[in-house]
Amino acid sequence: MDTIRVRFAPSPTGSLHIGGARTALFNWLYARKNSGVFVLRLEDTDTERFIEAAAEGIRSTLRWLSLDWDEGPDKGGPFGPYVQSERKALYTAEAQRLLEAGGAYCCYCTPEELAQQREEARKKGEVPRYSGRCRHLTEDERQAKEAQGIRPALRIAAPSEGTTVVEDLVRGEVSFDNRVSFDDYIIMKSNGMPTYNFACVVDDHTMGITHVIRAEEHLSNTPKQSIVYRALGYPLPQFAHVPMILAPDRSKLSKRHGATAVEEFREEGYLPEAIVNYLALLGWSPGDEREVMGLKEIVSMFSLDSVSKHAAIYDVKKLTWINAQYLSNLPIERVVEVALPFYQARNLVSDHPSTPEMGYVTRVIDAVRTRIHTLVELADASASFFTEDYPYDEKGVRKHFTKDGVAEILARGRAALARVESFTLEETEKAYREVIEEMGISGGALIHPTRLALSGRTVGPGLFDIIVTLGQGKCLARLDRAIEFVKTCKA
RNA sequence: GGCCCCAUGGUCAAGUGGACUAAGACACCGGCCUUUCACGCCGGUAACCCGGGUUCGAAUCCCGGUGGGGUCACCA
């Protein structure tokens, strides 16, 4: 059996959003599962909307998600180039071949005329369709247009009767009535660039793509492409139209819906492991109760048969939960690796941390990581471990610092910690328990003010984890500062 | 509007004619654990869009309706 070849073909007009990422993921999964080849191709035939930086942005996002491609721009491969604007000659040649075979014709209508025709059709309540006006131009008429210097676009001579059936791996047979489903659509623009429905077919064929896996929005394009395949004499690939990802208001994803770009999730502190895991679960399921799965496990389970047909609405809450799962269960080294930039951006950790500094960061992260959902939350929640200049939570101050005798209690705690020789979890806790017993107070009466004193917060890791992580020196200094602060509170 | 796709809790989703008194997860609500907050554990609320068929039997098959989505560019 021939090697399976799939491709992800984004157009560099913006950043990669989660819908595109999911399509890329399914292609990648299918390739990896079947020992196939995953091709990346850039569809940049729209010179108007092309954004220079977008191509590299998309590539780096894919890399970040660890969706690596076997052939593509930057990487090369036997079917290159992998950028459509560099394949113009190929499209021109194939279009010419089609023109000569009578499968296509020159259209001299201007975009303005066409827009007007559409408008008129719409007014009359008719379906806007190209009239076919230029299809039957005589040679003289054609020459006249050429003489006027009009650059023609190329239209395909589409069949106007019969049906076109698309064989789809997730939807089965889908048939389209040729009389009403499309008209003589343009395959080459007057500027010499191919349109999507043409370039896509030429590339998929010449790149040996065996399975076209893409979002459902392309399903109604498929009969058009199918006609191009036939007209050019290409064999048809397998098609699989995967369900779309919709915004929470059930509409198509757009920038209007807040964070939809993968990069935004990255900035908010989501891990690639979590994003990829969540995306895999949107429109696909392993068939059992598994949810938190690494890419390797997903690959082993993946199949187009188990891809669902209906669109899925994405739910940030579940993504956030998965993110939290990874944050607390991934090897600590990995969490430190991805978290470090967030600490550095806040100037909590130096740009080139020393070994002891890294050791400290690691201990802090390990103490805090089960309580937060994102890396932003992680850095925020542990900020006070890295600065002596942290504020005290206002509500906490009212609750714990204004009680009678707090200064005394903190002072006793400080004295107890000062006496501890081996600054461990067991010893520090033992010292504190003794204070509690001696003073005849509840544990909370000492523990809560101390947490506030040491971290400025009322929530967070277990108190003795905080104490041991900070170390004796910092603890004593922070308690001194808090005791002074408590005194000013009363005044 | 034409064409196409889809339809299980708020969301993801299992289910492929009898094991459905319909899994599981997120979210939500209780409780337990605990020095706080989380984590974890236990429990709860909540769904087969509607109407016709087919069948001994339908969430599952067929038809119609309704609803949602997509698409109808010299965009991809």
Coordinates of C-alpha atoms (C1' of nucleotides) in Angstrom, one line a residue:
Chain A
M1 CA 0.0 0.0 0.0
D2 CA 1.2 3.5 -0.8
T3 CA 2.4 5.8 1.9
I4 CA -0.3 8.0 3.3
R5 CA 0.4 11.6 2.7
V6 CA -1.6 14.4 4.4
R7 CA -1.1 18.1 4.5
F8 CA -2.0 21.2 6.5
A9 CA -2.3 24.2 4.2
P10 CA -2.9 27.4 6.1
S11 CA -3.0 30.8 4.4
P12 CA -0.6 33.3 6.0
T13 CA -3.2 35.9 6.7
G14 CA -3.1 35.9 10.5
S15 CA -2.2 33.8 13.5
L16 CA -3.1 30.2 13.9
H17 CA -6.4 29.9 15.8
I18 CA -7.6 26.9 17.6
G19 CA -9.7 25.7 14.7
G20 CA -6.7 25.7 12.4
A21 CA -4.6 24.1 15.1
R22 CA -7.2 21.3 15.5
T23 CA -7.2 20.6 11.7
A24 CA -3.4 20.5 11.8
L25 CA -3.5 18.2 14.8
F26 CA -5.9 15.7 13.1
N27 CA -3.7 15.7 10.0
W28 CA -0.6 15.2 12.1
L29 CA -2.3 12.4 14.1
Y30 CA -3.5 10.6 11.0
A31 CA 0.0 10.8 9.5
R32 CA 1.8 9.6 12.7
K33 CA -0.8 6.9 13.3
N34 CA -0.4 5.4 9.8
S35 CA 3.4 6.0 9.4
G36 CA 2.5 8.6 6.8
V37 CA 4.0 11.9 5.8
F38 CA 2.7 15.2 7.2
V39 CA 3.2 18.1 4.7
L40 CA 3.0 21.8 5.5
R41 CA 2.1 24.0 2.6
L42 CA 1.5 27.8 2.6
E43 CA -1.4 29.0 0.6
D44 CA -0.4 32.6 -0.1
T45 CA -2.1 33.3 -3.4
D46 CA -4.1 36.1 -2.0
T47 CA -1.6 38.9 -2.4
E48 CA -4.0 41.4 -0.8
R49 CA -4.4 39.7 2.5
F50 CA -0.9 38.2 2.8
I51 CA 0.9 39.1 6.0
E52 CA 4.6 38.8 6.0
A53 CA 5.0 37.7 9.6
A54 CA 2.1 35.3 9.7
A55 CA 3.9 32.5 7.9
E56 CA 6.6 32.3 10.5
G57 CA 4.1 32.8 13.3
I58 CA 2.1 29.8 12.2
R59 CA 5.2 27.7 11.9
S60 CA 6.4 28.6 15.3
T61 CA 3.0 27.9 16.8
L62 CA 2.9 24.5 15.2
R63 CA 6.4 23.7 16.5
W64 CA 5.4 24.9 19.9
L65 CA 2.5 22.4 19.8
S66 CA 5.1 19.9 18.7
L67 CA 3.2 19.2 15.5
D68 CA 6.3 18.7 13.3
W69 CA 6.1 18.3 9.6
D70 CA 8.1 16.1 7.3
E71 CA 8.0 18.3 4.3
G72 CA 7.4 22.0 4.0
P73 CA 8.8 25.5 3.7
D74 CA 12.2 25.8 5.5
K75 CA 12.4 22.1 5.5
G76 CA 12.1 21.2 1.8
G77 CA 11.2 17.8 0.5
P78 CA 10.8 16.0 -2.9
F79 CA 7.7 17.9 -3.9
G80 CA 8.7 21.5 -3.2
P81 CA 8.4 24.3 -3.3
Y82 CA 5.8 24.3 -0.5
V83 CA 4.8 27.9 -0.9
Q84 CA 2.1 28.5 -3.5
S85 CA 3.4 31.8 -4.7
E86 CA 6.6 30.0 -5.8
R87 CA 4.6 27.5 -7.8
K88 CA 3.0 29.9 -10.2
A89 CA 4.6 28.3 -13.3
L90 CA 2.9 25.0 -12.5
Y91 CA -0.5 26.5 -12.1
T92 CA -0.1 28.5 -15.3
A93 CA 0.9 25.4 -17.2
E94 CA -1.9 23.3 -15.9
A95 CA -4.4 26.1 -16.6
Q96 CA -3.0 26.4 -20.1
R97 CA -3.4 22.7 -20.6
L98 CA -7.0 23.0 -19.4
L99 CA -7.7 26.0 -21.6
E100 CA -6.4 24.2 -24.7
A101 CA -8.4 21.1 -24.0
G102 CA -11.5 23.3 -23.8
G103 CA -12.1 22.7 -20.1
A104 CA -11.7 26.4 -19.3
Y105 CA -12.2 29.7 -21.0
C106 CA -11.2 33.3 -20.7
C107 CA -13.5 35.7 -19.0
Y108 CA -13.3 39.4 -19.7
C109 CA -16.0 40.6 -17.3
T110 CA -14.6 43.1 -14.8
P111 CA -15.1 42.6 -11.1
E112 CA -17.4 45.6 -11.1
E113 CA -19.6 44.1 -13.8
L114 CA -19.8 40.8 -11.9
A115 CA -20.7 42.5 -8.7
Q116 CA -23.4 44.3 -10.5
Q117 CA -24.7 41.1 -12.0
R118 CA -24.8 39.4 -8.6
E119 CA -26.6 42.4 -7.1
E120 CA -29.2 42.2 -9.8
A121 CA -29.7 38.5 -9.4
R122 CA -30.1 39.0 -5.7
K123 CA -32.7 41.7 -6.2
K124 CA -34.8 39.4 -8.4
G125 CA -34.5 36.8 -5.7
E126 CA -32.4 34.6 -7.9
V127 CA -29.3 32.7 -6.9
P128 CA -26.3 34.7 -8.0
R129 CA -24.6 32.7 -10.7
Y130 CA -22.2 33.7 -13.4
S131 CA -24.1 34.1 -16.6
G132 CA -21.6 32.2 -18.7
R133 CA -21.5 35.3 -20.9
C134 CA -17.8 34.8 -21.9
R135 CA -18.1 31.1 -22.3
H136 CA -19.4 31.4 -25.8
L137 CA -17.4 34.4 -27.0
T138 CA -16.5 34.1 -30.7
E139 CA -12.8 34.4 -31.6
D140 CA -13.5 37.9 -33.0
E141 CA -15.1 39.1 -29.8
R142 CA -12.3 37.7 -27.9
Q143 CA -9.7 39.4 -30.0
A144 CA -11.6 42.7 -29.5
K145 CA -11.5 42.3 -25.7
E146 CA -7.8 41.5 -25.9
A147 CA -7.3 44.6 -28.1
Q148 CA -8.9 46.7 -25.4
G149 CA -6.1 45.5 -23.2
I150 CA -8.4 43.6 -20.8
R151 CA -6.5 40.9 -18.9
P152 CA -8.9 37.9 -18.7
A153 CA -9.5 35.7 -15.7
L154 CA -9.8 32.0 -16.4
R155 CA -13.1 30.2 -15.7
I156 CA -13.7 26.5 -15.6
A157 CA -16.3 25.1 -18.0
A158 CA -18.3 23.4 -15.3
P159 CA -20.9 20.7 -16.0
S160 CA -24.4 22.1 -15.9
E161 CA -26.3 18.9 -15.4
G162 CA -25.9 15.7 -13.6
T163 CA -24.7 15.2 -10.1
T164 CA -21.2 15.3 -8.5
V165 CA -20.8 12.8 -5.7
V166 CA -18.1 13.4 -3.0
E167 CA -17.0 10.4 -1.1
D168 CA -16.2 11.6 2.4
L169 CA -14.5 9.5 5.1
V170 CA -16.5 11.0 7.9
R171 CA -19.8 11.9 6.2
G172 CA -20.2 9.1 3.6
E173 CA -21.5 10.0 0.2
V174 CA -22.5 13.6 -0.3
S175 CA -24.1 14.5 -3.7
F176 CA -24.5 17.8 -5.3
D177 CA -26.8 18.8 -8.1
N178 CA -24.5 20.3 -10.8
R179 CA -27.3 22.5 -12.0
V180 CA -27.6 24.5 -8.9
S181 CA -24.5 23.9 -6.7
F182 CA -22.0 26.0 -8.6
D183 CA -21.3 28.0 -11.7
D184 CA -18.3 28.5 -13.9
Y185 CA -16.0 29.6 -11.2
I186 CA -12.7 31.3 -11.7
I187 CA -9.6 29.2 -11.5
M188 CA -7.0 31.8 -12.5
K189 CA -7.3 35.4 -11.5
S190 CA -6.5 38.2 -14.0
N191 CA -3.3 38.9 -12.1
G192 CA -2.0 35.5 -13.0
M193 CA -2.6 33.9 -9.6
P194 CA -4.6 30.8 -9.2
T195 CA -7.7 30.7 -6.9
Y196 CA -7.9 28.4 -4.0
N197 CA -10.1 25.7 -5.7
F198 CA -7.5 25.4 -8.5
A199 CA -4.2 25.7 -6.7
C200 CA -5.3 23.4 -4.0
V201 CA -6.1 20.6 -6.4
V202 CA -3.0 21.0 -8.5
D203 CA -0.9 21.0 -5.3
D204 CA -2.6 18.2 -3.6
H205 CA -2.2 16.1 -6.7
T206 CA 1.4 17.0 -7.5
M207 CA 2.4 16.6 -3.9
G208 CA 1.0 13.2 -3.8
I209 CA -1.6 13.9 -1.1
T210 CA -3.6 10.8 -0.4
H211 CA -6.0 12.1 2.2
V212 CA -7.4 15.6 2.3
I213 CA -8.4 16.2 5.9
R214 CA -9.8 19.7 6.5
A215 CA -12.6 21.5 8.2
E216 CA -16.2 21.1 7.2
E217 CA -16.4 24.6 5.8
H218 CA -14.7 23.2 2.8
L219 CA -17.2 20.5 2.1
S220 CA -19.2 22.6 -0.3
N221 CA -16.0 23.4 -2.2
T222 CA -15.3 19.8 -2.7
P223 CA -17.5 19.1 -5.7
K224 CA -15.8 22.1 -7.4
Q225 CA -12.4 20.6 -6.7
S226 CA -13.7 17.3 -7.7
I227 CA -14.5 18.7 -11.2
V228 CA -11.0 20.2 -11.5
Y229 CA -9.5 16.8 -10.6
R230 CA -11.5 15.2 -13.4
A231 CA -10.9 17.9 -15.9
L232 CA -7.1 17.7 -15.3
G233 CA -7.2 13.9 -15.4
Y234 CA -6.0 13.5 -11.8
P235 CA -7.1 10.6 -9.6
L236 CA -9.2 11.7 -6.6
P237 CA -7.8 11.6 -3.1
Q238 CA -9.8 10.6 -0.1
F239 CA -11.6 13.4 1.6
A240 CA -12.4 13.7 5.3
H241 CA -14.2 16.8 6.5
V242 CA -13.9 17.2 10.2
P243 CA -16.4 19.1 12.2
M244 CA -15.8 22.8 12.9
I245 CA -15.0 24.3 16.2
L246 CA -17.5 27.0 17.1
A247 CA -17.4 29.9 19.5
P248 CA -19.5 29.7 22.7
D249 CA -22.2 31.7 20.9
R250 CA -22.4 28.9 18.3
S251 CA -20.9 31.1 15.6
K252 CA -17.8 30.7 13.5
L253 CA -14.6 31.4 15.4
S254 CA -13.3 35.0 15.0
K255 CA -11.2 37.5 16.8
R256 CA -14.4 38.9 18.2
H257 CA -14.7 36.0 20.6
G258 CA -11.7 36.8 22.7
A259 CA -8.9 34.4 22.9
T260 CA -9.0 32.1 19.9
A261 CA -5.4 32.4 18.7
V262 CA -3.2 29.7 20.0
E263 CA -0.6 32.3 20.8
E264 CA -3.0 34.1 23.1
F265 CA -3.5 30.9 25.1
R266 CA 0.3 30.6 25.3
E267 CA 0.6 34.0 26.7
E268 CA -2.1 33.3 29.2
G269 CA -0.1 30.4 30.5
Y270 CA -1.5 27.4 28.9
L271 CA 0.8 24.5 28.1
P272 CA 1.1 23.0 24.6
E273 CA 0.4 19.6 26.1
A274 CA -2.9 20.8 27.5
I275 CA -4.0 22.6 24.3
V276 CA -3.2 19.7 22.1
N277 CA -4.9 17.3 24.5
Y278 CA -8.0 19.4 24.7
L279 CA -8.2 20.0 20.9
A280 CA -8.0 16.3 20.3
L281 CA -11.0 15.8 22.5
L282 CA -13.0 18.3 20.4
G283 CA -14.5 16.2 17.6
W284 CA -12.8 13.0 18.6
S285 CA -12.9 10.6 21.5
P286 CA -10.9 7.5 22.2
G287 CA -14.1 5.7 22.8
D288 CA -13.6 5.1 26.5
E289 CA -13.3 7.3 29.5
R290 CA -9.8 8.5 29.0
E291 CA -9.4 12.3 28.9
V292 CA -6.0 13.4 30.0
M293 CA -3.7 11.8 27.4
G294 CA -0.3 12.7 25.9
L295 CA 0.2 12.9 22.2
K296 CA 1.8 9.5 22.1
E297 CA -1.3 7.9 23.6
I298 CA -3.6 9.9 21.3
V299 CA -1.7 8.8 18.2
S300 CA -2.1 5.2 19.2
M301 CA -5.9 5.6 19.6
F302 CA -6.6 8.0 16.7
S303 CA -8.8 7.1 13.8
L304 CA -11.0 9.0 11.4
D305 CA -13.8 6.6 12.1
S306 CA -14.1 7.9 15.6
V307 CA -14.3 11.5 14.5
S308 CA -17.7 13.0 15.2
K309 CA -19.8 14.7 12.6
H310 CA -21.2 17.6 14.5
A311 CA -19.6 20.9 15.3
A312 CA -18.2 21.4 18.8
I313 CA -18.3 24.5 20.9
Y314 CA -15.1 25.1 22.7
D315 CA -15.1 25.5 26.4
V316 CA -12.2 27.3 28.0
K317 CA -13.2 25.9 31.4
K318 CA -12.3 22.4 30.4
L319 CA -9.1 23.5 28.7
T320 CA -8.3 25.2 32.0
W321 CA -8.9 22.1 33.9
I322 CA -6.8 20.0 31.6
N323 CA -4.1 22.7 31.9
A324 CA -4.2 22.4 35.7
Q325 CA -3.9 18.6 35.4
Y326 CA -0.7 18.9 33.4
L327 CA 0.6 21.6 35.7
S328 CA 0.4 19.4 38.7
N329 CA 1.3 16.1 37.2
L330 CA 4.0 16.8 34.7
P331 CA 7.6 16.2 35.8
I332 CA 8.6 19.3 37.8
E333 CA 11.5 20.0 35.5
R334 CA 9.1 20.5 32.6
V335 CA 6.8 22.8 34.6
V336 CA 9.8 24.8 35.6
E337 CA 11.0 25.0 32.0
V338 CA 7.7 26.4 30.8
A339 CA 7.1 28.6 33.8
L340 CA 10.4 30.3 34.0
P341 CA 9.7 32.9 31.3
F342 CA 6.6 34.0 33.2
Y343 CA 8.7 34.6 36.3
Q344 CA 11.4 36.4 34.3
A345 CA 8.8 38.6 32.6
R346 CA 7.8 39.8 36.1
N347 CA 11.4 40.3 37.1
L348 CA 11.0 37.7 39.8
V349 CA 13.8 35.5 38.5
S350 CA 17.0 36.7 36.7
D351 CA 17.5 36.1 33.0
H352 CA 20.3 33.6 33.7
P353 CA 19.5 32.0 37.0
S354 CA 22.3 30.4 39.0
T355 CA 21.9 26.8 40.1
P356 CA 20.8 27.8 43.7
E357 CA 18.3 30.2 42.2
M358 CA 16.9 27.5 40.0
G359 CA 16.7 25.2 43.0
Y360 CA 14.7 27.8 44.8
V361 CA 12.4 28.4 41.9
T362 CA 11.8 24.7 41.6
R363 CA 10.9 24.3 45.2
V364 CA 8.5 27.3 45.0
I365 CA 6.8 26.0 41.9
D366 CA 6.4 22.5 43.4
A367 CA 4.8 24.0 46.4
V368 CA 2.3 26.1 44.5
R369 CA 1.6 24.2 41.3
T370 CA -1.4 22.1 42.5
R371 CA -3.3 25.2 43.4
I372 CA -3.4 27.1 40.2
H373 CA -4.6 26.6 36.6
T374 CA -2.3 28.6 34.4
L375 CA 1.3 29.7 34.4
V376 CA 0.1 33.3 34.8
E377 CA -1.7 32.3 38.0
L378 CA 1.4 30.3 39.0
A379 CA 3.7 33.3 38.8
D380 CA 1.2 35.6 40.4
A381 CA 0.5 33.2 43.2
S382 CA 4.1 32.8 44.0
A383 CA 5.4 36.3 43.5
S384 CA 5.9 36.9 47.2
F385 CA 8.5 34.2 47.3
F386 CA 10.8 36.3 45.3
T387 CA 10.4 39.8 46.8
E388 CA 10.5 41.3 50.2
D389 CA 8.3 44.1 49.1
Y390 CA 5.0 42.4 48.8
P391 CA 1.7 43.9 50.0
Y392 CA -0.6 42.3 52.6
D393 CA -4.0 41.2 51.4
E394 CA -6.4 43.8 52.7
K395 CA -9.1 41.4 53.8
G396 CA -6.5 39.3 55.4
V397 CA -5.2 42.3 57.4
R398 CA -8.6 43.0 58.7
K399 CA -9.2 39.4 59.6
H400 CA -5.8 38.4 61.1
F401 CA -3.7 41.5 61.8
T402 CA -6.2 43.6 63.8
K403 CA -7.0 41.0 66.5
D404 CA -5.7 41.7 70.0
G405 CA -2.4 40.2 70.8
V406 CA -1.4 39.4 67.2
A407 CA 1.9 41.1 67.5
E408 CA 2.6 39.1 70.6
I409 CA 1.6 35.9 68.9
L410 CA 3.7 36.6 65.9
A411 CA 6.6 37.5 68.1
R412 CA 6.3 34.2 69.9
G413 CA 6.2 32.4 66.6
R414 CA 9.3 34.2 65.4
A415 CA 11.2 33.4 68.6
A416 CA 10.2 29.7 68.2
L417 CA 11.4 29.7 64.6
A418 CA 14.6 31.4 65.5
R419 CA 15.4 28.6 67.9
V420 CA 14.9 25.8 65.4
E421 CA 18.2 24.3 64.5
S422 CA 17.3 22.0 61.7
F423 CA 14.9 24.0 59.6
T424 CA 12.7 21.2 58.3
L425 CA 9.0 20.6 57.9
E426 CA 8.9 18.5 61.0
E427 CA 11.0 20.7 63.2
T428 CA 9.4 24.0 62.3
E429 CA 5.9 22.5 62.7
K430 CA 6.9 21.1 66.1
A431 CA 8.2 24.5 67.2
Y432 CA 4.9 26.1 66.2
R433 CA 2.8 23.5 67.9
E434 CA 4.6 24.2 71.1
V435 CA 3.9 27.9 70.9
I436 CA 0.2 27.1 70.2
E437 CA 0.1 24.8 73.2
E438 CA 2.0 27.2 75.5
M439 CA -0.2 30.1 74.6
G440 CA -3.4 28.1 74.8
I441 CA -4.6 29.4 71.4
S442 CA -6.1 27.7 68.4
G443 CA -3.8 26.6 65.6
G444 CA -5.4 29.1 63.3
A445 CA -4.6 32.0 65.6
L446 CA -1.0 31.5 64.9
I447 CA -1.0 29.9 61.5
H448 CA -3.2 32.4 59.7
P449 CA -1.4 35.6 60.7
T450 CA 1.9 33.9 60.0
R451 CA 0.9 33.0 56.5
L452 CA -0.2 36.5 55.9
A453 CA 3.0 37.8 57.3
L454 CA 5.2 35.5 55.2
S455 CA 3.4 35.7 51.9
G456 CA 1.0 38.6 52.1
R457 CA -1.7 36.1 51.2
T458 CA -4.5 34.2 53.0
V459 CA -4.4 31.3 50.6
G460 CA -1.6 29.2 49.3
P461 CA 0.6 26.2 50.2
G462 CA 0.7 24.7 53.6
L463 CA 2.3 27.0 56.1
F464 CA 5.2 24.8 56.9
D465 CA 5.9 24.4 53.2
I466 CA 6.1 28.1 52.9
I467 CA 8.3 28.4 56.0
V468 CA 10.8 25.7 54.8
T469 CA 10.8 27.0 51.2
L470 CA 11.6 30.5 52.4
G471 CA 14.2 29.4 54.9
Q472 CA 15.0 30.7 58.3
G473 CA 16.5 34.0 57.5
K474 CA 13.7 35.2 55.3
C475 CA 11.1 34.0 57.7
L476 CA 12.5 35.9 60.6
A477 CA 12.9 39.1 58.6
R478 CA 9.4 38.9 57.2
L479 CA 7.9 38.3 60.7
D480 CA 9.8 41.3 62.0
R481 CA 8.4 43.4 59.2
A482 CA 4.9 42.1 59.8
I483 CA 5.1 42.7 63.6
E484 CA 6.0 46.3 62.9
F485 CA 3.2 46.5 60.4
V486 CA 0.7 45.1 62.9
K487 CA 1.6 47.8 65.3
T488 CA 0.8 50.5 62.8
C489 CA -2.5 48.8 62.1
K490 CA -3.6 49.4 65.6
A491 CA -2.6 53.0 65.9
Chain B
rG1 C1' -32.8 32.7 -0.3
rG2 C1' -30.4 28.1 -3.2
rC3 C1' -27.2 24.1 -2.0
rC4 C1' -24.7 21.1 1.7
rC5 C1' -23.8 19.2 6.7
rC6 C1' -25.4 18.3 11.6
rA7 C1' -28.8 17.3 16.0
rU8 C1' -27.7 12.8 23.4
rG9 C1' -27.4 17.3 30.0
rG10 C1' -25.1 24.4 30.1
rU11 C1' -20.3 22.3 27.4
rC12 C1' -17.2 18.0 25.5
rA13 C1' -18.8 13.2 24.7
rA14 C1' -19.9 7.2 25.0
rG15 C1' -23.7 4.8 22.5
rU16 C1' -23.8 1.5 15.5
rG17 C1' -31.8 -2.2 17.1
rG18 C1' -32.7 -5.5 23.1
rA19 C1' -27.0 -5.2 28.3
rC20 C1' -30.3 2.4 28.5
rU21 C1' -33.9 2.9 34.7
rA22 C1' -28.7 6.6 28.8
rA23 C1' -21.6 6.1 30.6
rG24 C1' -17.6 9.4 31.7
rA25 C1' -15.4 14.4 31.9
rC26 C1' -15.8 20.0 32.5
rA27 C1' -18.9 23.4 35.0
rC28 C1' -22.4 23.8 39.0
rC29 C1' -24.4 22.3 44.1
rG30 C1' -23.6 19.5 48.7
rG31 C1' -20.3 16.6 52.0
rC32 C1' -15.4 14.5 53.6
rC33 C1' -10.1 15.7 54.2
rU34 C1' -7.4 20.1 56.1
rU35 C1' -3.9 25.5 59.4
rU36 C1' -6.0 28.5 54.5
rC37 C1' -6.8 27.8 49.3
rA38 C1' -6.4 24.0 46.1
rC39 C1' -5.7 18.8 45.1
rG40 C1' -8.0 14.3 46.2
rC41 C1' -12.3 11.4 47.7
rC42 C1' -17.8 10.6 48.2
rG43 C1' -22.7 12.2 46.6
rG44 C1' -26.3 15.3 43.8
rU45 C1' -28.9 18.5 39.9
rA46 C1' -29.0 18.0 34.6
rA47 C1' -29.9 15.1 28.0
rC48 C1' -31.8 11.3 23.6
rC49 C1' -35.2 18.5 19.2
rC50 C1' -40.6 17.5 17.5
rG51 C1' -44.0 14.4 14.6
rG52 C1' -44.9 10.3 11.8
rG53 C1' -43.4 5.5 10.2
rU54 C1' -40.4 0.4 10.2
rU55 C1' -39.9 -3.4 14.1
rC56 C1' -42.0 -7.9 19.1
rG57 C1' -38.6 -3.9 20.5
rA58 C1' -35.7 2.6 18.5
rA59 C1' -31.3 7.4 21.4
rU60 C1' -29.9 4.0 17.5
rC61 C1' -33.1 2.7 10.9
rC62 C1' -36.6 5.7 7.2
rC63 C1' -39.5 10.2 6.1
rG64 C1' -41.2 15.1 7.2
rG65 C1' -40.8 19.3 10.3
rU66 C1' -38.0 22.5 13.4
rG67 C1' -33.4 24.2 15.1
rG68 C1' -28.1 25.1 14.5
rG69 C1' -23.9 25.5 11.4
rG70 C1' -21.4 25.9 6.7
rU71 C1' -21.2 27.7 1.7
rC72 C1' -22.6 30.5 -2.5
rA73 C1' -15.8 36.2 -4.2
rC74 C1' -10.6 37.5 -9.5
rC75 C1' -10.7 35.0 0.0
rA76 C1' -8.7 30.7 1.5

